[in-house]
Short mmCIF file of N, CA and C and ligand atoms in Angstrom, two decimals:
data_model
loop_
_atom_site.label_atom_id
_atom_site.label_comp_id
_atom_site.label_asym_id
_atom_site.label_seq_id
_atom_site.Cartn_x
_atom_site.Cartn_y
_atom_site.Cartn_z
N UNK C 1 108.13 84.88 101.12
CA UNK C 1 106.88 85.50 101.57
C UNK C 1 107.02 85.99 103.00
N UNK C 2 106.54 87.27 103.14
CA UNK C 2 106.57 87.60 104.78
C UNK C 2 105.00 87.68 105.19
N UNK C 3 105.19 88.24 106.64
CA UNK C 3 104.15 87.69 107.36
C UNK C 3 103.88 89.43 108.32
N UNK C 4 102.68 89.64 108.40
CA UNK C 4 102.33 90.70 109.12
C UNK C 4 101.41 90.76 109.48
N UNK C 5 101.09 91.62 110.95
CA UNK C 5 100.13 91.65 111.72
C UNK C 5 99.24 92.85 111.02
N UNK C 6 97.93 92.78 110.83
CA UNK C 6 97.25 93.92 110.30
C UNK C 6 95.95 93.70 111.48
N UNK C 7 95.43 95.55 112.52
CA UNK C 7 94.39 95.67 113.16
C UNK C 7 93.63 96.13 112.56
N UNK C 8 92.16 95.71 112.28
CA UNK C 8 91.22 96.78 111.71
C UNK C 8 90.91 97.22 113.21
N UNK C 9 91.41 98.55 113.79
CA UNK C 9 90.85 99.01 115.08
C UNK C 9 89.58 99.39 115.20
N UNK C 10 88.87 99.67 116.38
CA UNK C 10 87.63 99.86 116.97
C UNK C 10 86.80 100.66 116.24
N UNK C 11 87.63 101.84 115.54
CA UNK C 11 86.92 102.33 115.05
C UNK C 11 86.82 102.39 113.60
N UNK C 12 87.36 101.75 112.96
CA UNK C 12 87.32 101.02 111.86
C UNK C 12 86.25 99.97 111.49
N UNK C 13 85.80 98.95 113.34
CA UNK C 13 84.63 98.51 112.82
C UNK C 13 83.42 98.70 113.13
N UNK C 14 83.57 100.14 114.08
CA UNK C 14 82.27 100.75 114.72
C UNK C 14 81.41 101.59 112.88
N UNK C 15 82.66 102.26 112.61
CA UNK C 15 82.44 103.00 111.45
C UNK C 15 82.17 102.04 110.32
N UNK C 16 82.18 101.01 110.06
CA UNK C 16 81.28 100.11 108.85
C UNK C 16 82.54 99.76 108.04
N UNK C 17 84.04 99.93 108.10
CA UNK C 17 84.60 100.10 107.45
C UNK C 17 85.87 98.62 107.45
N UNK C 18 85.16 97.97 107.79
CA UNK C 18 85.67 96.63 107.57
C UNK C 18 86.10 95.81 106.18
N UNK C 19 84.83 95.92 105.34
CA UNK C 19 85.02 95.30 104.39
C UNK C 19 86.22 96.35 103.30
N UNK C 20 85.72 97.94 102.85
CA UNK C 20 86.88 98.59 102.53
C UNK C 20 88.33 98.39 102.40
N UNK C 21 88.45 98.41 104.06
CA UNK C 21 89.95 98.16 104.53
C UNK C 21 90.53 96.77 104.20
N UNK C 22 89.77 95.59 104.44
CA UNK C 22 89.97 94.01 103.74
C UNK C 22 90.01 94.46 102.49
N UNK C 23 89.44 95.05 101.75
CA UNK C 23 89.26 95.31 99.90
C UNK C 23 90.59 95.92 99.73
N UNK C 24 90.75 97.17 100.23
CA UNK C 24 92.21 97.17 99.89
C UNK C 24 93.43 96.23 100.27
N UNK C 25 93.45 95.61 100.84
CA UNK C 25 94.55 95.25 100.77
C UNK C 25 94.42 93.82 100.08
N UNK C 26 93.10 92.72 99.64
CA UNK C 26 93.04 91.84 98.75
C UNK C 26 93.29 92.38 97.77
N UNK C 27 93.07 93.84 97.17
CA UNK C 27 93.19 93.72 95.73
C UNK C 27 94.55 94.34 95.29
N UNK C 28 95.15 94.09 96.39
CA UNK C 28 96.74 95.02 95.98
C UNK C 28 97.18 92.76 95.55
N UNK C 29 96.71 92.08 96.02
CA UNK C 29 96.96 90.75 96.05
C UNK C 29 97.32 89.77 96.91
N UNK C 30 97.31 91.10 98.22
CA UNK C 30 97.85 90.18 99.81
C UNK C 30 96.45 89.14 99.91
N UNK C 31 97.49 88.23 100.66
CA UNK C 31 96.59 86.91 101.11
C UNK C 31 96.36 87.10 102.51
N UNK C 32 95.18 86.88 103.05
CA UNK C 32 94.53 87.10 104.30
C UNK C 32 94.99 85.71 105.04
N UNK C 33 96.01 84.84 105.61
CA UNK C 33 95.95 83.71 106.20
C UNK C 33 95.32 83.07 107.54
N UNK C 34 94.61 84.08 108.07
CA UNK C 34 93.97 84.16 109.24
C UNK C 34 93.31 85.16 109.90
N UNK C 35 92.12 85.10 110.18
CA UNK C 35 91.38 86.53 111.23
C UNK C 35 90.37 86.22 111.83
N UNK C 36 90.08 87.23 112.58
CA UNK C 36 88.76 86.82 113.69
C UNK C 36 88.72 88.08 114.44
N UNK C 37 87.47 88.37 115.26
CA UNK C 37 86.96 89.93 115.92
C UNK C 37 87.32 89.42 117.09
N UNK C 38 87.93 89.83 117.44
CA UNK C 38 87.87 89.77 119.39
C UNK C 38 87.60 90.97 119.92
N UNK C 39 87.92 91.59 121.36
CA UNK C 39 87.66 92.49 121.72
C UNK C 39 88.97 92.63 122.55
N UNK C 40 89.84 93.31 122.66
CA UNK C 40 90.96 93.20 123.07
C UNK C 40 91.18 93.92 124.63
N UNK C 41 91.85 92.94 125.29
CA UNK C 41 91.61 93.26 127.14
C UNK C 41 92.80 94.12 127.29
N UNK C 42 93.07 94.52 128.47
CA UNK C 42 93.61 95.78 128.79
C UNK C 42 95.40 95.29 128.91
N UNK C 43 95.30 94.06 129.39
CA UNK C 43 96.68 92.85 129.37
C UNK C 43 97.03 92.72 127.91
N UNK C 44 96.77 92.33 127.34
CA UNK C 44 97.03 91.99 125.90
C UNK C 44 97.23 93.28 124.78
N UNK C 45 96.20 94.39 125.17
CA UNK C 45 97.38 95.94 124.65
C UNK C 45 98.00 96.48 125.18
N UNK C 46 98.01 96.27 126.34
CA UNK C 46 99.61 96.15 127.14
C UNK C 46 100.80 95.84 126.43
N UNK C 47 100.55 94.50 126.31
CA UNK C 47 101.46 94.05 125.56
C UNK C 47 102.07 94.39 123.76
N UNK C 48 100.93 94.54 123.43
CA UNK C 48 100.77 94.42 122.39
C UNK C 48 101.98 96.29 121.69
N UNK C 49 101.15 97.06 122.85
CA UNK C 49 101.68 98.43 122.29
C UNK C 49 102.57 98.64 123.96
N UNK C 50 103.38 97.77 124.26
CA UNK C 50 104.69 97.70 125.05
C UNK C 50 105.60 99.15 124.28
N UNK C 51 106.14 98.86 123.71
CA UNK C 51 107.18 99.52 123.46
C UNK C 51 106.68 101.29 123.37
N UNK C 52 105.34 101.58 123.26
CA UNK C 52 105.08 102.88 123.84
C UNK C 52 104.61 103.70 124.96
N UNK C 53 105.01 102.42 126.03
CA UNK C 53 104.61 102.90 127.26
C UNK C 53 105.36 104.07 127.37
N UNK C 54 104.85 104.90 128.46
CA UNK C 54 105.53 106.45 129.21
C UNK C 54 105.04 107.03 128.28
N UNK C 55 104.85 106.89 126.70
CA UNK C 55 104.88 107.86 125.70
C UNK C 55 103.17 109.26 126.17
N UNK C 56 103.16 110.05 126.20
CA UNK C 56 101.90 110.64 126.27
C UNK C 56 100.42 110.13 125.92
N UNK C 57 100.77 109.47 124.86
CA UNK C 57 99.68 109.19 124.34
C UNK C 57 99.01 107.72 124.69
N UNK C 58 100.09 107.28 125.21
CA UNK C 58 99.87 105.30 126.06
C UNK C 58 98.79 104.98 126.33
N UNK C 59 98.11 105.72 127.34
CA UNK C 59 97.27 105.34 128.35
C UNK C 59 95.81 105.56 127.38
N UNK C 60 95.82 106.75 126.79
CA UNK C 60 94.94 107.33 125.68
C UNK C 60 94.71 105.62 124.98
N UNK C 61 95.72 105.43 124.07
CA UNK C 61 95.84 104.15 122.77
C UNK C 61 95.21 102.82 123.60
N UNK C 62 95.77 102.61 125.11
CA UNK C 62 95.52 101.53 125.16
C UNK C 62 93.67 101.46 125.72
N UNK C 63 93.19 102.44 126.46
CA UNK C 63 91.24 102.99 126.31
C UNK C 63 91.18 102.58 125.11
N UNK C 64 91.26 103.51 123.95
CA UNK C 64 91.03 103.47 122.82
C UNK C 64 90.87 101.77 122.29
N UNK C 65 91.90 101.27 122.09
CA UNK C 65 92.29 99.92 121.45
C UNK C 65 91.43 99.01 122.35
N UNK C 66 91.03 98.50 123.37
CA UNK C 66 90.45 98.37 124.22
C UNK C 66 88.69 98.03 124.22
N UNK C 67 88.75 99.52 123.90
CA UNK C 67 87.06 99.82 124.18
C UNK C 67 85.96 99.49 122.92
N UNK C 68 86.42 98.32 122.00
CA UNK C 68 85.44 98.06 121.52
C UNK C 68 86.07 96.87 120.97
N UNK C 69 85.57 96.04 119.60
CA UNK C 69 86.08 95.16 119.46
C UNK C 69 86.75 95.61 117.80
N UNK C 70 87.67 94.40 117.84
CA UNK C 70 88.89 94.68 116.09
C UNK C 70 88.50 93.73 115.95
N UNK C 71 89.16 93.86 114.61
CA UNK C 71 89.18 92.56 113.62
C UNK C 71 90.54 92.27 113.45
N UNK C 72 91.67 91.10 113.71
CA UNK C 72 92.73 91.26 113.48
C UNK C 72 93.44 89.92 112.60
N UNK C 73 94.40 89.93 111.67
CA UNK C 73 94.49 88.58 110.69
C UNK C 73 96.29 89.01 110.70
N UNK C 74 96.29 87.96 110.06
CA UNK C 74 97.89 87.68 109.14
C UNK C 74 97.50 87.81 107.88
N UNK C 75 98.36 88.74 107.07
CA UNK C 75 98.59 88.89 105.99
C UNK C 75 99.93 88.49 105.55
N UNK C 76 100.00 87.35 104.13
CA UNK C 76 100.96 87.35 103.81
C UNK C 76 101.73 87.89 102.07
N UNK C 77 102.68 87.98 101.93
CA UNK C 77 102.74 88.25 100.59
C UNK C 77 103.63 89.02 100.37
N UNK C 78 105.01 89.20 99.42
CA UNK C 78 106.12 89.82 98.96
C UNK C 78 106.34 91.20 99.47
N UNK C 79 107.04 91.00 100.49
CA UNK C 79 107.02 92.09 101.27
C UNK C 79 105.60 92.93 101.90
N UNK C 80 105.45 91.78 102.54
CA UNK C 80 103.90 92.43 103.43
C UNK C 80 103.62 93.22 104.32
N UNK C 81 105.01 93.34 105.10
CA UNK C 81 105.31 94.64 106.11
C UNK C 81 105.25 95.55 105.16
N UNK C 82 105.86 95.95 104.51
CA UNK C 82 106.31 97.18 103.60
C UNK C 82 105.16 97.82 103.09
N UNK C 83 104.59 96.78 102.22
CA UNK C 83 103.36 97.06 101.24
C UNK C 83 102.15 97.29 102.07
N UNK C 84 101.86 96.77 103.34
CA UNK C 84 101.27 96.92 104.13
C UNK C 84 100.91 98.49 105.13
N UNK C 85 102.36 98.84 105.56
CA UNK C 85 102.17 99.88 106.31
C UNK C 85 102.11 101.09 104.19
N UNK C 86 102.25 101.05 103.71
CA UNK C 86 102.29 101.67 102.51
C UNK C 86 100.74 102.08 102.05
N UNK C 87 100.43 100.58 102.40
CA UNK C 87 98.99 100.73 101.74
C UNK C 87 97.79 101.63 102.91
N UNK C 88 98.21 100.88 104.20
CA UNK C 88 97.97 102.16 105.30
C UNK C 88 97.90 103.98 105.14
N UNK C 89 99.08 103.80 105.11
CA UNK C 89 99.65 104.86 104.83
C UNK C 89 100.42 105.85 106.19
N UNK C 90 100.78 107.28 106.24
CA UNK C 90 101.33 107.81 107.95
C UNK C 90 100.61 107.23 108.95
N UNK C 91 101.44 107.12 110.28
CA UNK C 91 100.35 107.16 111.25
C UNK C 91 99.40 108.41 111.45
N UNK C 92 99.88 109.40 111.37
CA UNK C 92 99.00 111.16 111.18
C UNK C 92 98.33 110.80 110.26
N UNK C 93 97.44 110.75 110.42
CA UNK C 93 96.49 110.49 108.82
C UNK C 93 96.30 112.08 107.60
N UNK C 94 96.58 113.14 108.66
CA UNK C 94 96.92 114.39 108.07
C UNK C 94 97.89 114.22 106.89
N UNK C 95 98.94 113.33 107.42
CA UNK C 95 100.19 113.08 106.37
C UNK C 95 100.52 112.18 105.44
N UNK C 96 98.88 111.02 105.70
CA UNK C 96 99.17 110.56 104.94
C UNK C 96 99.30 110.55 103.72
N UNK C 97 99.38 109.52 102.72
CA UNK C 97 99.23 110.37 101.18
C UNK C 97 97.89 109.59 100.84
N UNK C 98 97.33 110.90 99.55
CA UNK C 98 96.11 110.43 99.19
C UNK C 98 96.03 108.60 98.98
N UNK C 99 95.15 108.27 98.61
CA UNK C 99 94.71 106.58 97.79
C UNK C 99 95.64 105.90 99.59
N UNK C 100 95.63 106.33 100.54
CA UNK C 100 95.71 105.47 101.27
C UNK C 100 94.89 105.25 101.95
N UNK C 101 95.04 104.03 102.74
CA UNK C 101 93.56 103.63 103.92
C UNK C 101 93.30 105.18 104.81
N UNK C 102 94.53 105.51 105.69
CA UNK C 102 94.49 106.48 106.32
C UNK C 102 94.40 107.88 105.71
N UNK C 103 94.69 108.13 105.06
CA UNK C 103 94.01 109.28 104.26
C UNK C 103 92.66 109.14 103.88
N UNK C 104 92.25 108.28 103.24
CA UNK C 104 90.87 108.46 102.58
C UNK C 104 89.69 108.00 103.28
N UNK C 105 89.89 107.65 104.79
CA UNK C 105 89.09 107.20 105.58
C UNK C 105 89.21 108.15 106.86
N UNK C 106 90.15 108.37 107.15
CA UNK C 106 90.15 108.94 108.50
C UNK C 106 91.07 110.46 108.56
N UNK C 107 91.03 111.01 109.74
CA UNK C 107 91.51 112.58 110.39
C UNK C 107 92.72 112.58 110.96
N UNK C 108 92.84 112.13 112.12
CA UNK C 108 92.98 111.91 113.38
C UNK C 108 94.27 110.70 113.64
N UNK C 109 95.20 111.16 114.24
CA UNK C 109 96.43 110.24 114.82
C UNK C 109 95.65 109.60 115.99
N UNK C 110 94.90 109.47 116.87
CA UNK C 110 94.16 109.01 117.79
C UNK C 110 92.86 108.02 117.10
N UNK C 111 92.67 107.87 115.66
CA UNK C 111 91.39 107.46 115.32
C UNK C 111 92.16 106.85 113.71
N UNK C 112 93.41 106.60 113.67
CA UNK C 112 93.85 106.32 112.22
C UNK C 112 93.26 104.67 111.63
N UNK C 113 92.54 103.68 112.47
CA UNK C 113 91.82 103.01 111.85
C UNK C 113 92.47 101.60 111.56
N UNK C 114 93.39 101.68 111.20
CA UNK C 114 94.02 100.19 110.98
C UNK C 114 95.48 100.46 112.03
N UNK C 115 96.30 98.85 112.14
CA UNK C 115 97.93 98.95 112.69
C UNK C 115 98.09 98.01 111.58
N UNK C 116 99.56 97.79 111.08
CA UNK C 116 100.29 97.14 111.17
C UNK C 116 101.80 96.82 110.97
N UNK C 117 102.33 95.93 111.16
CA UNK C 117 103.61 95.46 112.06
C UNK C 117 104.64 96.40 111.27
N UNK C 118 105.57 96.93 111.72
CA UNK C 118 106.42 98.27 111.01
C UNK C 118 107.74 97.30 110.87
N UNK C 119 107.97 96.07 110.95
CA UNK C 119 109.38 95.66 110.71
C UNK C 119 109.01 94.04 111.10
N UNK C 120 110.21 93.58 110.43
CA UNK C 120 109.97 91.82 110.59
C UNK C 120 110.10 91.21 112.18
N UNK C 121 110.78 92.24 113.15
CA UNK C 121 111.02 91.96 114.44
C UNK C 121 109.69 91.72 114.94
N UNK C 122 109.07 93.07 114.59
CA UNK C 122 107.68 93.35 115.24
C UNK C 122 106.49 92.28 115.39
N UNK C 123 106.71 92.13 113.58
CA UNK C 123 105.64 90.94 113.23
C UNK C 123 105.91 89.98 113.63
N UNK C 124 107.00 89.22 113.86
CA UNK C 124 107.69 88.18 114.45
C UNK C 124 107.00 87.89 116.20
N UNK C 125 107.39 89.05 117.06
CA UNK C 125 106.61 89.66 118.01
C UNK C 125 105.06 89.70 118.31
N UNK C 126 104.18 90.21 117.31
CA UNK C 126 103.06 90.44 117.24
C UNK C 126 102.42 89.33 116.76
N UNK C 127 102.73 88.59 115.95
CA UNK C 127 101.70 87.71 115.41
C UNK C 127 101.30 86.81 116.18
N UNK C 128 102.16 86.13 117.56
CA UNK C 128 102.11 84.92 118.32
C UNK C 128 101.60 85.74 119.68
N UNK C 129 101.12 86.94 119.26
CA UNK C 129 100.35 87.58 120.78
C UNK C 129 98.78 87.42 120.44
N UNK C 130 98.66 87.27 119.54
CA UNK C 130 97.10 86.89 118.75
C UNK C 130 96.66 85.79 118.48
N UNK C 131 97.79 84.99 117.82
CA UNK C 131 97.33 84.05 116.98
C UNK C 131 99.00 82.60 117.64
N UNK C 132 97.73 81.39 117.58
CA UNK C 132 98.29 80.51 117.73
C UNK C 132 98.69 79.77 116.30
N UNK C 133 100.18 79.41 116.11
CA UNK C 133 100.34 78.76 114.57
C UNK C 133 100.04 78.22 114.10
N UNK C 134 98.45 76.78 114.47
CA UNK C 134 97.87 75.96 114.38
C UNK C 134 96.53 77.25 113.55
N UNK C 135 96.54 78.11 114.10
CA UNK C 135 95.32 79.02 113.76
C UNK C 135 95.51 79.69 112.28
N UNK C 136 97.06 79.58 111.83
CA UNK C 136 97.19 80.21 111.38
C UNK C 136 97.53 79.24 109.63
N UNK C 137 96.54 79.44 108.65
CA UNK C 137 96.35 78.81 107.47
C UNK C 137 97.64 78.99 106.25
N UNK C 138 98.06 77.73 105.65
CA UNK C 138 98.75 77.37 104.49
C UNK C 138 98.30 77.36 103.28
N UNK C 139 97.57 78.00 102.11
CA UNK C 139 97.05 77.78 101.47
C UNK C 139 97.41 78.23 100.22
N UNK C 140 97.11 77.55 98.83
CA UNK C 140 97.13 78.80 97.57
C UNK C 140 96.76 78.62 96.70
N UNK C 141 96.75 80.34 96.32
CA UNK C 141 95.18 80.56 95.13
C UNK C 141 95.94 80.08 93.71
N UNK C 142 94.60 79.68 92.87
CA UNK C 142 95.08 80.08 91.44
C UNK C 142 95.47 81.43 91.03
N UNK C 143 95.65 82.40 92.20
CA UNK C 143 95.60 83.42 91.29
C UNK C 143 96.75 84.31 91.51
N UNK C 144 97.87 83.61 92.32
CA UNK C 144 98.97 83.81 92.81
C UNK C 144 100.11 83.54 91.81
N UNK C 145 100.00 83.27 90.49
CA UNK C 145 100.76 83.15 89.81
C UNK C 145 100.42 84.72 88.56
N UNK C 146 99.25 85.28 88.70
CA UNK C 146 98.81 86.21 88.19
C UNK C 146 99.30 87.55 89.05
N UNK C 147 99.51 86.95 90.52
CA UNK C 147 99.75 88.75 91.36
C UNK C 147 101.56 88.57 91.37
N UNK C 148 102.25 87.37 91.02
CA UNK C 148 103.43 87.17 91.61
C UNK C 148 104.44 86.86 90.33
N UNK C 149 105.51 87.66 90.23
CA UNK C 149 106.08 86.84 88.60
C UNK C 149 107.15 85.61 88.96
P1 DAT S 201 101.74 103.15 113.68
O1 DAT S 201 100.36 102.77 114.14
O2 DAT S 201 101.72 103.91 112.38
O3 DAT S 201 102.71 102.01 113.67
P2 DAT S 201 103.06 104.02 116.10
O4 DAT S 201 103.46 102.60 116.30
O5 DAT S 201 104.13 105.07 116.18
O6 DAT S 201 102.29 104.24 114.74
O7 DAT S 201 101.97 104.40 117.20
C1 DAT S 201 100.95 103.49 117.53
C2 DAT S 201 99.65 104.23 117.60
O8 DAT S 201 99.70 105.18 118.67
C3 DAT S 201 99.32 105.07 116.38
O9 DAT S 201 98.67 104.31 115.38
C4 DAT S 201 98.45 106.12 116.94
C5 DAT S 201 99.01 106.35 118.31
N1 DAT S 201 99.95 107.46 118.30
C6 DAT S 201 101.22 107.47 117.85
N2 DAT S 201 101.81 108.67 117.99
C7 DAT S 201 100.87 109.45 118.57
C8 DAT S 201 100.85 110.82 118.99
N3 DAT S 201 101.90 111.61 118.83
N4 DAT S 201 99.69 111.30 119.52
C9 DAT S 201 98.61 110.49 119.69
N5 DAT S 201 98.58 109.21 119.32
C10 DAT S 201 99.69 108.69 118.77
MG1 MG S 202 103.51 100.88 115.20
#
């Protein structure tokens, strides 16, 4: 089982679109092991979106990410990075493909609505910038023998 960071961003929960974005990805069969709304400080998406500093768009993402509050969890489940950024879909939401979050919700590379972790490094990285491992739940469904062969 892997482990990934998934953001419902700001504007994901300004726009009502919380429960949606949770719906898709429970009913693909990922397990939610942890979440909670914070509001994320200017230090912590710093960190968080490090590796795109200098990029043009930095200073933009980290306002953005910032200026309101997310919802952010661990998802786990057979390849959860993968299936995850999949179920997302592009970061361009222009590109993404239809039946994805980012396609069928949003426009905009500046407004694409959800993150999450693009590789096991990342998530590895990301998950312990959020979440303490005590925070983070062991559990399982009856119904994990129905999503899993
Ligand atoms: P992703 O969120 O799909 O992992 P990323 O890590 O490359 O994409 O970039 C992080 C976020 O930064 C992305 O969700 C939206 C923003 N972003 C990326 N490229 C951008 C660009 N060319 N112009 C504006 N915003 C961009
Ligand atoms: Mg990324």
């Amino acid at each position: 089982m892997e482990r990934t960071l998934v953001i419902i961003k700001p504007d994901g929960v300004q726009r009502g679109l919380i429960g949606p974005i949770i719906t898709r990805l429970e009913r693909r069969g990922l397990k939610i092991i942890t979440m909670k709304m914070i509001q994320m400080d200017y230090d912590l998406a710093k960190r968080h979106y490090a590796i795109h500093e200098g990029k043009p768009f930095y200073e933009k993402l980290l306002e953005y990410i910032t200026s309101a509050p997310v919802v952010v969890m661990v998802v786990e489940g057979k390849e959860a990075i993968e299936v995850v950024r999949r179920t997302m879909g592009a970061t361009n939401p222009m590109e993404a493909a239809p039946g994805t979050i980012r396609a069928d919700y949003s426009l905009e590379i500046g407004r694409n609505l959800v993150h999450g972790s693009d590789g096991a490094e990342t998530a590895a990285f990301e998950i312990p910038l959020f979440f303490n491992e005590d925070e983070i739940l062991s559990y399982s469904r009856d119904t994990d023998r129905w999503i899993f062969e």
